[in-house]
């Protein structure tokens, strides 16, 4: 169990003698627990953006490569949505760093909850852009998802004095591909 009492695994040690009460055994097991916790924490940091909780660009690209190959083998569509928070640099300047952090976290959660299926994922591309991967989704479904994401962000009502409507907004583009003759770079560059 971790320090906060969550189960993280099971370790079975066997010996001819009972040694549990010996201090060095307990100490070694506590050290092993700390090592496992550190590795789990490091893995989470590599896979997820610490500011937003979205997948890191590297992990998103790895998933994208795998899903692209799967879609091309199965001859099913795969869609990508690129969403950008509008005027984010102006937002940060006017509203401050704390408001920017809260807004980025809220936007990432709104995006994640707007994705219809468990296989869909969201990654952070850079400061203001997120990408959503929708394996097995055609253009109509991807457009519908992009609109759902845009509406979810608007529903957060994040105030932004520099925007026309007074709220932080999001713009999104959709790309859908269904062909084994294209390369993965064609999907992301469009």
PDB file of C-alpha atoms in Angstrom:
ATOM      1  CA  UNK A   1       0.000   0.000   0.000  1.00  0.00           C
ATOM      2  CA  UNK A   2       1.088   3.539  -0.678  1.00  0.00           C
ATOM      3  CA  UNK A   3       1.562   6.112   2.061  1.00  0.00           C
ATOM      4  CA  UNK A   4      -2.036   7.202   1.505  1.00  0.00           C
ATOM      5  CA  UNK A   5      -3.177   3.546   1.858  1.00  0.00           C
ATOM      6  CA  UNK A   6      -4.055   2.904  -1.800  1.00  0.00           C
ATOM      7  CA  UNK A   7      -3.234  -0.517  -3.161  1.00  0.00           C
ATOM      8  CA  UNK A   8      -0.391  -0.383  -5.675  1.00  0.00           C
ATOM      9  CA  UNK A   9       0.585  -4.011  -5.939  1.00  0.00           C
ATOM     10  CA  UNK A  10       1.367  -7.282  -4.237  1.00  0.00           C
ATOM     11  CA  UNK A  11       4.752  -8.665  -3.319  1.00  0.00           C
ATOM     12  CA  UNK A  12       5.221 -12.258  -2.199  1.00  0.00           C
ATOM     13  CA  UNK A  13       8.435 -13.200  -0.384  1.00  0.00           C
ATOM     14  CA  UNK A  14       9.158 -16.753   0.686  1.00  0.00           C
ATOM     15  CA  UNK A  15      11.821 -17.971   3.047  1.00  0.00           C
ATOM     16  CA  UNK A  16      12.516 -20.954   5.266  1.00  0.00           C
ATOM     17  CA  UNK A  17      12.353 -18.770   8.363  1.00  0.00           C
ATOM     18  CA  UNK A  18       9.891 -16.181   9.573  1.00  0.00           C
ATOM     19  CA  UNK A  19      11.661 -12.814   9.367  1.00  0.00           C
ATOM     20  CA  UNK A  20       8.823 -10.295   9.313  1.00  0.00           C
ATOM     21  CA  UNK A  21       9.587  -8.990  12.779  1.00  0.00           C
ATOM     22  CA  UNK A  22      13.203  -8.274  11.929  1.00  0.00           C
ATOM     23  CA  UNK A  23      13.755  -4.545  11.437  1.00  0.00           C
ATOM     24  CA  UNK A  24      15.828  -4.829   8.269  1.00  0.00           C
ATOM     25  CA  UNK A  25      13.019  -6.716   6.478  1.00  0.00           C
ATOM     26  CA  UNK A  26      10.490  -4.059   7.321  1.00  0.00           C
ATOM     27  CA  UNK A  27      12.915  -1.328   6.343  1.00  0.00           C
ATOM     28  CA  UNK A  28      13.648  -3.033   2.995  1.00  0.00           C
ATOM     29  CA  UNK A  29       9.911  -3.355   2.244  1.00  0.00           C
ATOM     30  CA  UNK A  30       9.327   0.313   3.070  1.00  0.00           C
ATOM     31  CA  UNK A  31      12.238   1.252   0.773  1.00  0.00           C
ATOM     32  CA  UNK A  32      10.759  -0.871  -2.022  1.00  0.00           C
ATOM     33  CA  UNK A  33       7.392   0.848  -1.548  1.00  0.00           C
ATOM     34  CA  UNK A  34       9.057   4.265  -1.845  1.00  0.00           C
ATOM     35  CA  UNK A  35      10.837   3.209  -5.041  1.00  0.00           C
ATOM     36  CA  UNK A  36       7.605   1.934  -6.605  1.00  0.00           C
ATOM     37  CA  UNK A  37       5.728   5.110  -5.627  1.00  0.00           C
ATOM     38  CA  UNK A  38       8.479   7.289  -7.117  1.00  0.00           C
ATOM     39  CA  UNK A  39       8.428   5.338 -10.370  1.00  0.00           C
ATOM     40  CA  UNK A  40       4.630   5.553 -10.583  1.00  0.00           C
ATOM     41  CA  UNK A  41       4.794   9.307  -9.965  1.00  0.00           C
ATOM     42  CA  UNK A  42       7.505   9.721 -12.626  1.00  0.00           C
ATOM     43  CA  UNK A  43       5.474   7.676 -15.099  1.00  0.00           C
ATOM     44  CA  UNK A  44       2.409   9.842 -14.460  1.00  0.00           C
ATOM     45  CA  UNK A  45       4.508  12.973 -15.034  1.00  0.00           C
ATOM     46  CA  UNK A  46       5.765  11.627 -18.357  1.00  0.00           C
ATOM     47  CA  UNK A  47       2.284  10.656 -19.539  1.00  0.00           C
ATOM     48  CA  UNK A  48       0.245  13.636 -18.306  1.00  0.00           C
ATOM     49  CA  UNK A  49       0.801  17.363 -18.469  1.00  0.00           C
ATOM     50  CA  UNK A  50       1.103  18.474 -14.823  1.00  0.00           C
ATOM     51  CA  UNK A  51      -0.674  21.780 -15.454  1.00  0.00           C
ATOM     52  CA  UNK A  52      -3.788  20.414 -17.187  1.00  0.00           C
ATOM     53  CA  UNK A  53      -3.868  16.659 -16.642  1.00  0.00           C
ATOM     54  CA  UNK A  54      -4.133  16.115 -20.421  1.00  0.00           C
ATOM     55  CA  UNK A  55      -1.743  13.709 -22.108  1.00  0.00           C
ATOM     56  CA  UNK A  56       1.698  15.106 -22.861  1.00  0.00           C
ATOM     57  CA  UNK A  57       2.522  15.727 -26.511  1.00  0.00           C
ATOM     58  CA  UNK A  58       4.920  12.774 -26.511  1.00  0.00           C
ATOM     59  CA  UNK A  59       2.369  10.335 -25.099  1.00  0.00           C
ATOM     60  CA  UNK A  60      -0.396  11.692 -27.335  1.00  0.00           C
ATOM     61  CA  UNK A  61       1.849  11.131 -30.370  1.00  0.00           C
ATOM     62  CA  UNK A  62       2.572   7.546 -29.267  1.00  0.00           C
ATOM     63  CA  UNK A  63      -1.140   6.799 -28.927  1.00  0.00           C
ATOM     64  CA  UNK A  64      -1.778   8.548 -32.241  1.00  0.00           C
ATOM     65  CA  UNK A  65       0.788   6.382 -34.027  1.00  0.00           C
ATOM     66  CA  UNK A  66      -0.751   3.195 -32.623  1.00  0.00           C
ATOM     67  CA  UNK A  67      -4.323   4.242 -33.429  1.00  0.00           C
ATOM     68  CA  UNK A  68      -3.318   5.420 -36.916  1.00  0.00           C
ATOM     69  CA  UNK A  69      -1.856   2.001 -37.747  1.00  0.00           C
ATOM     70  CA  UNK A  70      -4.937   0.282 -36.332  1.00  0.00           C
ATOM     71  CA  UNK A  71      -7.298   2.494 -38.363  1.00  0.00           C
ATOM     72  CA  UNK A  72      -5.335   1.914 -41.573  1.00  0.00           C
ATOM     73  CA  UNK A  73      -5.342  -1.869 -41.049  1.00  0.00           C
ATOM     74  CA  UNK A  74      -9.065  -1.931 -40.310  1.00  0.00           C
ATOM     75  CA  UNK A  75      -9.915   0.670 -42.983  1.00  0.00           C
ATOM     76  CA  UNK A  76     -11.934   2.718 -40.508  1.00  0.00           C
ATOM     77  CA  UNK A  77     -11.885   6.481 -40.154  1.00  0.00           C
ATOM     78  CA  UNK A  78      -9.778   8.310 -37.630  1.00  0.00           C
ATOM     79  CA  UNK A  79     -10.319  11.942 -36.713  1.00  0.00           C
ATOM     80  CA  UNK A  80      -8.264  14.594 -35.001  1.00  0.00           C
ATOM     81  CA  UNK A  81      -9.597  17.825 -33.563  1.00  0.00           C
ATOM     82  CA  UNK A  82      -7.189  20.664 -32.869  1.00  0.00           C
ATOM     83  CA  UNK A  83      -8.651  23.202 -30.443  1.00  0.00           C
ATOM     84  CA  UNK A  84      -7.058  26.491 -29.487  1.00  0.00           C
ATOM     85  CA  UNK A  85      -8.049  28.733 -26.621  1.00  0.00           C
ATOM     86  CA  UNK A  86      -8.558  32.101 -28.301  1.00  0.00           C
ATOM     87  CA  UNK A  87      -6.287  35.002 -27.363  1.00  0.00           C
ATOM     88  CA  UNK A  88      -4.682  33.052 -24.520  1.00  0.00           C
ATOM     89  CA  UNK A  89      -1.607  35.322 -24.334  1.00  0.00           C
ATOM     90  CA  UNK A  90      -3.865  38.365 -23.914  1.00  0.00           C
ATOM     91  CA  UNK A  91      -5.899  36.424 -21.337  1.00  0.00           C
ATOM     92  CA  UNK A  92      -2.757  35.650 -19.326  1.00  0.00           C
ATOM     93  CA  UNK A  93      -1.684  39.300 -19.461  1.00  0.00           C
ATOM     94  CA  UNK A  94      -5.044  40.676 -18.370  1.00  0.00           C
ATOM     95  CA  UNK A  95      -6.235  38.012 -15.931  1.00  0.00           C
ATOM     96  CA  UNK A  96      -2.931  36.822 -14.431  1.00  0.00           C
ATOM     97  CA  UNK A  97      -1.064  33.539 -14.073  1.00  0.00           C
ATOM     98  CA  UNK A  98      -3.357  32.055 -11.431  1.00  0.00           C
ATOM     99  CA  UNK A  99      -6.440  32.630 -13.582  1.00  0.00           C
ATOM    100  CA  UNK A 100      -4.578  31.167 -16.564  1.00  0.00           C
ATOM    101  CA  UNK A 101      -3.711  27.987 -14.626  1.00  0.00           C
ATOM    102  CA  UNK A 102      -7.284  27.545 -13.383  1.00  0.00           C
ATOM    103  CA  UNK A 103      -8.677  28.172 -16.859  1.00  0.00           C
ATOM    104  CA  UNK A 104      -6.310  25.722 -18.554  1.00  0.00           C
ATOM    105  CA  UNK A 105      -7.211  22.991 -16.042  1.00  0.00           C
ATOM    106  CA  UNK A 106     -10.917  23.699 -16.443  1.00  0.00           C
ATOM    107  CA  UNK A 107     -10.634  23.727 -20.247  1.00  0.00           C
ATOM    108  CA  UNK A 108      -8.774  20.407 -20.281  1.00  0.00           C
ATOM    109  CA  UNK A 109     -11.430  18.820 -18.069  1.00  0.00           C
ATOM    110  CA  UNK A 110     -14.240  20.227 -20.207  1.00  0.00           C
ATOM    111  CA  UNK A 111     -12.569  18.811 -23.305  1.00  0.00           C
ATOM    112  CA  UNK A 112     -12.016  15.412 -21.700  1.00  0.00           C
ATOM    113  CA  UNK A 113     -15.614  15.156 -20.504  1.00  0.00           C
ATOM    114  CA  UNK A 114     -16.855  16.136 -23.955  1.00  0.00           C
ATOM    115  CA  UNK A 115     -15.229  13.152 -25.629  1.00  0.00           C
ATOM    116  CA  UNK A 116     -17.895  10.517 -26.253  1.00  0.00           C
ATOM    117  CA  UNK A 117     -15.967   7.259 -25.905  1.00  0.00           C
ATOM    118  CA  UNK A 118     -13.311   5.765 -23.626  1.00  0.00           C
ATOM    119  CA  UNK A 119     -10.877   5.280 -26.551  1.00  0.00           C
ATOM    120  CA  UNK A 120     -10.908   8.990 -27.383  1.00  0.00           C
ATOM    121  CA  UNK A 121      -8.114  11.035 -25.830  1.00  0.00           C
ATOM    122  CA  UNK A 122      -6.936  14.604 -25.395  1.00  0.00           C
ATOM    123  CA  UNK A 123      -3.367  15.838 -25.398  1.00  0.00           C
ATOM    124  CA  UNK A 124      -1.796  19.210 -24.862  1.00  0.00           C
ATOM    125  CA  UNK A 125       0.119  20.375 -27.908  1.00  0.00           C
ATOM    126  CA  UNK A 126       1.468  23.674 -26.573  1.00  0.00           C
ATOM    127  CA  UNK A 127       0.456  26.584 -24.343  1.00  0.00           C
ATOM    128  CA  UNK A 128      -2.910  27.242 -25.952  1.00  0.00           C
ATOM    129  CA  UNK A 129      -3.698  24.214 -28.114  1.00  0.00           C
ATOM    130  CA  UNK A 130      -5.140  20.798 -27.371  1.00  0.00           C
ATOM    131  CA  UNK A 131      -5.558  17.850 -29.720  1.00  0.00           C
ATOM    132  CA  UNK A 132      -8.267  15.228 -29.513  1.00  0.00           C
ATOM    133  CA  UNK A 133      -7.879  11.826 -31.133  1.00  0.00           C
ATOM    134  CA  UNK A 134     -11.100  10.079 -32.134  1.00  0.00           C
ATOM    135  CA  UNK A 135     -10.335   6.589 -33.495  1.00  0.00           C
ATOM    136  CA  UNK A 136     -13.177   5.070 -35.503  1.00  0.00           C
ATOM    137  CA  UNK A 137     -14.990   8.402 -35.788  1.00  0.00           C
ATOM    138  CA  UNK A 138     -15.972   9.861 -39.137  1.00  0.00           C
ATOM    139  CA  UNK A 139     -16.268  13.531 -40.030  1.00  0.00           C
ATOM    140  CA  UNK A 140     -19.876  14.046 -38.856  1.00  0.00           C
ATOM    141  CA  UNK A 141     -19.070  12.594 -35.423  1.00  0.00           C
ATOM    142  CA  UNK A 142     -15.852  14.615 -35.164  1.00  0.00           C
ATOM    143  CA  UNK A 143     -17.628  17.863 -36.091  1.00  0.00           C
ATOM    144  CA  UNK A 144     -20.300  17.095 -33.507  1.00  0.00           C
ATOM    145  CA  UNK A 145     -17.621  16.423 -30.892  1.00  0.00           C
ATOM    146  CA  UNK A 146     -15.796  19.672 -31.738  1.00  0.00           C
ATOM    147  CA  UNK A 147     -19.021  21.609 -31.287  1.00  0.00           C
ATOM    148  CA  UNK A 148     -19.685  19.812 -27.974  1.00  0.00           C
ATOM    149  CA  UNK A 149     -16.168  20.792 -26.808  1.00  0.00           C
ATOM    150  CA  UNK A 150     -16.710  24.424 -27.841  1.00  0.00           C
ATOM    151  CA  UNK A 151     -20.044  24.540 -26.004  1.00  0.00           C
ATOM    152  CA  UNK A 152     -18.526  22.900 -22.906  1.00  0.00           C
ATOM    153  CA  UNK A 153     -15.862  25.585 -22.708  1.00  0.00           C
ATOM    154  CA  UNK A 154     -18.419  28.358 -23.170  1.00  0.00           C
ATOM    155  CA  UNK A 155     -20.544  26.799 -20.414  1.00  0.00           C
ATOM    156  CA  UNK A 156     -17.636  27.288 -17.990  1.00  0.00           C
ATOM    157  CA  UNK A 157     -18.212  31.066 -18.283  1.00  0.00           C
ATOM    158  CA  UNK A 158     -14.537  31.948 -17.783  1.00  0.00           C
ATOM    159  CA  UNK A 159     -14.494  35.764 -17.700  1.00  0.00           C
ATOM    160  CA  UNK A 160     -12.126  37.520 -20.115  1.00  0.00           C
ATOM    161  CA  UNK A 161     -12.449  41.269 -20.390  1.00  0.00           C
ATOM    162  CA  UNK A 162     -10.467  41.339 -23.663  1.00  0.00           C
ATOM    163  CA  UNK A 163     -12.861  39.052 -25.553  1.00  0.00           C
ATOM    164  CA  UNK A 164     -15.812  40.297 -27.596  1.00  0.00           C
ATOM    165  CA  UNK A 165     -18.364  38.384 -25.519  1.00  0.00           C
ATOM    166  CA  UNK A 166     -16.476  38.834 -22.266  1.00  0.00           C
ATOM    167  CA  UNK A 167     -15.678  35.116 -22.006  1.00  0.00           C
ATOM    168  CA  UNK A 168     -12.756  32.868 -22.906  1.00  0.00           C
ATOM    169  CA  UNK A 169     -13.568  31.031 -26.150  1.00  0.00           C
ATOM    170  CA  UNK A 170     -12.169  28.184 -28.182  1.00  0.00           C
ATOM    171  CA  UNK A 171     -11.696  27.615 -31.916  1.00  0.00           C
ATOM    172  CA  UNK A 172     -11.437  24.116 -33.332  1.00  0.00           C
ATOM    173  CA  UNK A 173     -10.598  22.402 -36.592  1.00  0.00           C
ATOM    174  CA  UNK A 174     -11.411  18.836 -37.601  1.00  0.00           C
ATOM    175  CA  UNK A 175      -9.530  16.436 -39.849  1.00  0.00           C
ATOM    176  CA  UNK A 176     -10.818  12.964 -40.734  1.00  0.00           C
ATOM    177  CA  UNK A 177      -8.947  10.351 -42.768  1.00  0.00           C
ATOM    178  CA  UNK A 178      -9.927   6.932 -44.067  1.00  0.00           C
ATOM    179  CA  UNK A 179      -7.297   5.559 -46.366  1.00  0.00           C
ATOM    180  CA  UNK A 180      -4.340   3.218 -46.091  1.00  0.00           C
ATOM    181  CA  UNK A 181      -2.522   5.222 -48.774  1.00  0.00           C
ATOM    182  CA  UNK A 182      -1.864   8.238 -46.518  1.00  0.00           C
ATOM    183  CA  UNK A 183       0.896   8.618 -43.990  1.00  0.00           C
ATOM    184  CA  UNK A 184       0.365   9.676 -40.394  1.00  0.00           C
ATOM    185  CA  UNK A 185       2.009  13.030 -41.133  1.00  0.00           C
ATOM    186  CA  UNK A 186      -0.869  13.802 -43.525  1.00  0.00           C
ATOM    187  CA  UNK A 187      -3.303  13.540 -40.612  1.00  0.00           C
ATOM    188  CA  UNK A 188      -1.497  15.925 -38.278  1.00  0.00           C
ATOM    189  CA  UNK A 189      -0.338  18.482 -40.852  1.00  0.00           C
ATOM    190  CA  UNK A 190      -3.775  19.187 -42.319  1.00  0.00           C
TER     191      UNK A 190
END
